[in-house]
PDB file of C-alpha atoms in Angstrom:
ATOM      1  CA  MET H   1     103.418  99.913  92.494  1.00 61.00           C
ATOM      2  CA  PHE H   2     105.593 100.222  95.898  1.00 68.00           C
ATOM      3  CA  GLU H   3     102.481  98.608  97.581  1.00 69.00           C
ATOM      4  CA  ASN H   4     102.936  95.973  95.917  1.00 75.00           C
ATOM      5  CA  LEU H   5     106.103  95.313  96.231  1.00 80.00           C
ATOM      6  CA  THR H   6     106.377  95.990 100.141  1.00 80.00           C
ATOM      7  CA  SER H   7     103.180  94.091 100.569  1.00 79.00           C
ATOM      8  CA  PHE H   8     105.388  91.171  98.072  1.00 81.00           C
ATOM      9  CA  LEU H   9     108.726  91.932 100.172  1.00 84.00           C
ATOM     10  CA  ALA H  10     106.521  91.329 103.395  1.00 84.00           C
ATOM     11  CA  GLN H  11     105.272  88.141 102.436  1.00 85.00           C
ATOM     12  CA  TRP H  12     108.529  86.574 100.964  1.00 87.00           C
ATOM     13  CA  ALA H  13     110.057  87.414 104.172  1.00 89.00           C
ATOM     14  CA  VAL H  14     107.111  85.647 106.134  1.00 90.00           C
ATOM     15  CA  THR H  15     107.559  82.729 103.914  1.00 90.00           C
ATOM     16  CA  GLY H  16     111.365  82.319 104.718  1.00 92.00           C
ATOM     17  CA  VAL H  17     110.383  82.719 107.586  1.00 93.00           C
ATOM     18  CA  SER H  18     108.401  80.213 108.369  1.00 93.00           C
ATOM     19  CA  LEU H  19     110.516  78.025 106.476  1.00 94.00           C
ATOM     20  CA  TRP H  20     113.519  78.652 108.889  1.00 95.00           C
ATOM     21  CA  ILE H  21     111.012  77.730 111.773  1.00 95.00           C
ATOM     22  CA  ALA H  22     110.123  74.938 110.062  1.00 94.00           C
ATOM     23  CA  SER H  23     113.902  73.649 109.331  1.00 93.00           C
ATOM     24  CA  LEU H  24     114.549  74.452 113.198  1.00 94.00           C
ATOM     25  CA  VAL H  25     111.224  72.174 114.508  1.00 93.00           C
ATOM     26  CA  PHE H  26     112.058  69.447 111.903  1.00 92.00           C
ATOM     27  CA  SER H  27     115.731  69.653 111.815  1.00 88.00           C
ATOM     28  CA  LYS H  28     116.815  66.225 110.770  1.00 89.00           C
ATOM     29  CA  SER H  29     114.361  66.420 108.448  1.00 90.00           C
ATOM     30  CA  ILE H  30     114.361  68.929 106.313  1.00 93.00           C
ATOM     31  CA  ARG H  31     117.711  71.050 106.110  1.00 93.00           C
ATOM     32  CA  PHE H  32     118.787  74.465 103.977  1.00 94.00           C
ATOM     33  CA  ASP H  33     122.860  74.526 103.389  1.00 93.00           C
ATOM     34  CA  SER H  34     123.153  77.839 102.883  1.00 93.00           C
ATOM     35  CA  THR H  35     121.310  81.051 103.471  1.00 92.00           C
ATOM     36  CA  GLY H  36     120.787  81.551  99.886  1.00 93.00           C
ATOM     37  CA  ALA H  37     119.241  78.769  99.758  1.00 94.00           C
ATOM     38  CA  LEU H  38     116.686  79.526 102.395  1.00 94.00           C
ATOM     39  CA  VAL H  39     115.896  82.652 100.325  1.00 93.00           C
ATOM     40  CA  GLY H  40     115.737  80.724  97.235  1.00 94.00           C
ATOM     41  CA  SER H  41     113.026  78.603  98.036  1.00 94.00           C
ATOM     42  CA  ALA H  42     111.398  80.606 100.230  1.00 93.00           C
ATOM     43  CA  LEU H  43     111.017  83.073  96.736  1.00 92.00           C
ATOM     44  CA  LEU H  44     110.591  79.751  94.443  1.00 94.00           C
ATOM     45  CA  LEU H  45     107.785  78.353  97.513  1.00 92.00           C
ATOM     46  CA  GLY H  46     105.534  81.901  96.791  1.00 89.00           C
ATOM     47  CA  LEU H  47     105.978  81.232  93.472  1.00 89.00           C
ATOM     48  CA  ALA H  48     104.395  77.660  93.276  1.00 90.00           C
ATOM     49  CA  ASN H  49     102.013  78.673  95.253  1.00 87.00           C
ATOM     50  CA  ALA H  50     100.155  81.424  93.116  1.00 86.00           C
ATOM     51  CA  LEU H  51     101.409  79.546  89.826  1.00 88.00           C
ATOM     52  CA  VAL H  52     101.306  75.948  90.750  1.00 89.00           C
ATOM     53  CA  LYS H  53      99.791  74.881  93.278  1.00 89.00           C
ATOM     54  CA  PRO H  54      96.506  76.524  91.734  1.00 89.00           C
ATOM     55  CA  LEU H  55      96.528  73.889  88.825  1.00 92.00           C
ATOM     56  CA  LEU H  56      97.206  70.619  90.776  1.00 90.00           C
ATOM     57  CA  ILE H  57      94.141  71.630  92.466  1.00 90.00           C
ATOM     58  CA  VAL H  58      91.934  72.299  89.967  1.00 92.00           C
ATOM     59  CA  LEU H  59      93.671  68.411  88.070  1.00 93.00           C
ATOM     60  CA  THR H  60      93.097  66.933  91.879  1.00 92.00           C
ATOM     61  CA  LEU H  61      89.828  68.588  92.185  1.00 93.00           C
ATOM     62  CA  PRO H  62      87.442  65.320  92.066  1.00 93.00           C
ATOM     63  CA  LEU H  63      89.627  63.636  94.447  1.00 93.00           C
ATOM     64  CA  THR H  64      89.948  66.652  96.830  1.00 90.00           C
ATOM     65  CA  VAL H  65      86.491  66.924  96.665  1.00 93.00           C
ATOM     66  CA  LEU H  66      86.047  62.648  97.140  1.00 95.00           C
ATOM     67  CA  THR H  67      88.743  62.603 100.510  1.00 93.00           C
ATOM     68  CA  PHE H  68      86.632  66.469 101.493  1.00 93.00           C
ATOM     69  CA  GLY H  69      89.668  68.850 101.606  1.00 90.00           C
ATOM     70  CA  LEU H  70      92.057  66.560 102.961  1.00 92.00           C
ATOM     71  CA  PHE H  71      93.889  65.587  99.753  1.00 93.00           C
ATOM     72  CA  LEU H  72      94.815  69.224  99.330  1.00 92.00           C
ATOM     73  CA  LEU H  73      98.126  68.230 102.053  1.00 93.00           C
ATOM     74  CA  VAL H  74      98.572  65.636  99.133  1.00 93.00           C
ATOM     75  CA  VAL H  75      99.191  68.889  96.507  1.00 93.00           C
ATOM     76  CA  ASN H  76     101.166  70.976  99.963  1.00 93.00           C
ATOM     77  CA  ALA H  77     103.301  68.410 100.312  1.00 94.00           C
ATOM     78  CA  LEU H  78     104.223  67.874  96.787  1.00 93.00           C
ATOM     79  CA  VAL H  79     104.685  71.712  95.982  1.00 94.00           C
ATOM     80  CA  LEU H  80     107.073  71.753  99.209  1.00 94.00           C
ATOM     81  CA  LEU H  81     109.465  68.511  97.628  1.00 95.00           C
ATOM     82  CA  LEU H  82     108.552  69.884  94.259  1.00 94.00           C
ATOM     83  CA  VAL H  83     110.684  73.438  95.739  1.00 94.00           C
ATOM     84  CA  ALA H  84     113.250  71.175  97.501  1.00 94.00           C
ATOM     85  CA  ALA H  85     113.543  69.067  93.693  1.00 95.00           C
ATOM     86  CA  LEU H  86     114.533  72.884  92.427  1.00 95.00           C
ATOM     87  CA  VAL H  87     116.518  74.780  95.055  1.00 94.00           C
ATOM     88  CA  LYS H  88     120.409  73.497  95.345  1.00 94.00           C
ATOM     89  CA  GLY H  89     120.777  73.820  99.207  1.00 93.00           C
ATOM     90  CA  PHE H  90     117.750  72.403  99.755  1.00 94.00           C
ATOM     91  CA  ARG H  91     116.243  68.731 101.800  1.00 94.00           C
ATOM     92  CA  VAL H  92     113.139  67.193 102.712  1.00 94.00           C
ATOM     93  CA  SER H  93     113.812  63.313 103.688  1.00 93.00           C
ATOM     94  CA  GLY H  94     110.663  62.399 102.374  1.00 92.00           C
ATOM     95  CA  PHE H  95     106.839  62.611 101.664  1.00 95.00           C
ATOM     96  CA  TRP H  96     105.197  62.804 105.252  1.00 95.00           C
ATOM     97  CA  MET H  97     108.181  64.799 106.887  1.00 95.00           C
ATOM     98  CA  ALA H  98     107.194  67.136 103.929  1.00 94.00           C
ATOM     99  CA  VAL H  99     102.989  66.440 104.652  1.00 95.00           C
ATOM    100  CA  PHE H 100     103.945  67.477 108.417  1.00 95.00           C
ATOM    101  CA  ALA H 101     105.752  70.406 106.922  1.00 94.00           C
ATOM    102  CA  SER H 102     104.198  72.287 104.742  1.00 94.00           C
ATOM    103  CA  LEU H 103     100.807  71.749 107.093  1.00 94.00           C
ATOM    104  CA  PHE H 104     102.808  73.734 110.074  1.00 95.00           C
ATOM    105  CA  ILE H 105     104.809  76.133 107.555  1.00 93.00           C
ATOM    106  CA  SER H 106     100.886  76.921 106.810  1.00 91.00           C
ATOM    107  CA  ILE H 107     100.616  77.033 109.705  1.00 92.00           C
ATOM    108  CA  VAL H 108     103.132  79.508 111.060  1.00 92.00           C
ATOM    109  CA  SER H 109     102.909  81.585 108.028  1.00 89.00           C
ATOM    110  CA  ILE H 110      99.185  82.508 108.916  1.00 87.00           C
ATOM    111  CA  VAL H 111     100.064  83.435 111.879  1.00 87.00           C
ATOM    112  CA  ILE H 112     103.254  84.735 111.182  1.00 87.00           C
ATOM    113  CA  GLY H 113     101.310  87.307 108.490  1.00 83.00           C
ATOM    114  CA  GLY H 114      98.347  88.068 110.803  1.00 81.00           C
ATOM    115  CA  PHE H 115     101.028  89.928 112.236  1.00 81.00           C
ATOM    116  CA  VAL H 116     102.632  91.730 109.526  1.00 78.00           C
ATOM    117  CA  PHE H 117      99.899  92.314 108.498  1.00 76.00           C
ATOM    118  CA  GLY H 118      97.884  94.194 110.737  1.00 70.00           C
ATOM    119  CA  GLY H 119      96.348  91.228 112.692  1.00 57.00           C
ATOM    120  CA  SER H 120      93.457  90.073 110.039  1.00 54.00           C
ATOM    121  CA  PRO H 121      93.322  86.933 108.339  1.00 49.00           C
ATOM    122  CA  GLU H 122      90.497  88.263 105.804  1.00 54.00           C
ATOM    123  CA  MET H 123      91.333  89.550 102.464  1.00 54.00           C
ATOM    124  CA  ARG H 124      90.047  92.607 100.561  1.00 56.00           C
ATOM    125  CA  ILE H 125      89.089  92.264  97.229  1.00 52.00           C
ATOM    126  CA  GLN H 126      88.537  95.193  95.313  1.00 57.00           C
ATOM    127  CA  MET H 127      86.285  95.841  92.615  1.00 55.00           C
ATOM    128  CA  PRO H 128      86.597  98.252  89.812  1.00 59.00           C
ATOM    129  CA  SER H 129      86.170 101.676  90.683  1.00 62.00           C
ATOM    130  CA  SER H 130      84.376 101.981  86.818  1.00 61.00           C
ATOM    131  CA  ASN H 131      80.529 101.704  87.127  1.00 64.00           C
ATOM    132  CA  GLY H 132      81.530  98.219  88.616  1.00 58.00           C
ATOM    133  CA  THR H 133      82.152  95.802  85.185  1.00 58.00           C
ATOM    134  CA  TRP H 134      85.392  94.044  84.811  1.00 56.00           C
ATOM    135  CA  LEU H 135      85.819  94.197  81.180  1.00 55.00           C
TER     136      LEU H 135
END
């Protein structure tokens, strides 16, 4: 049980650090009024990436295929703008800045996550142990 909690807290911290670094790099375009806004944004961005982003990817799949996946940058920017709209104290100046910032945040999260989670970017999916059946 605590393994999942530790992994969640570590990923939350990685997202928070990535957002903080993005606010330093894009200081005129991404702003946090307080540390609470940063922490809340990191939590909500993680939840939005887990719940809203897959739905947006499925809904925009034809456009994503047509643009060879480049439309996923737009989806990432929309998720970041959604979080900025929902969290008081977190501001993103515009759509194009959200595109660049979401790309930057993704890259920084991958790099930091590589250090935090053991340097291996691969994820292992564990199959159920009962005769290999799912249900």
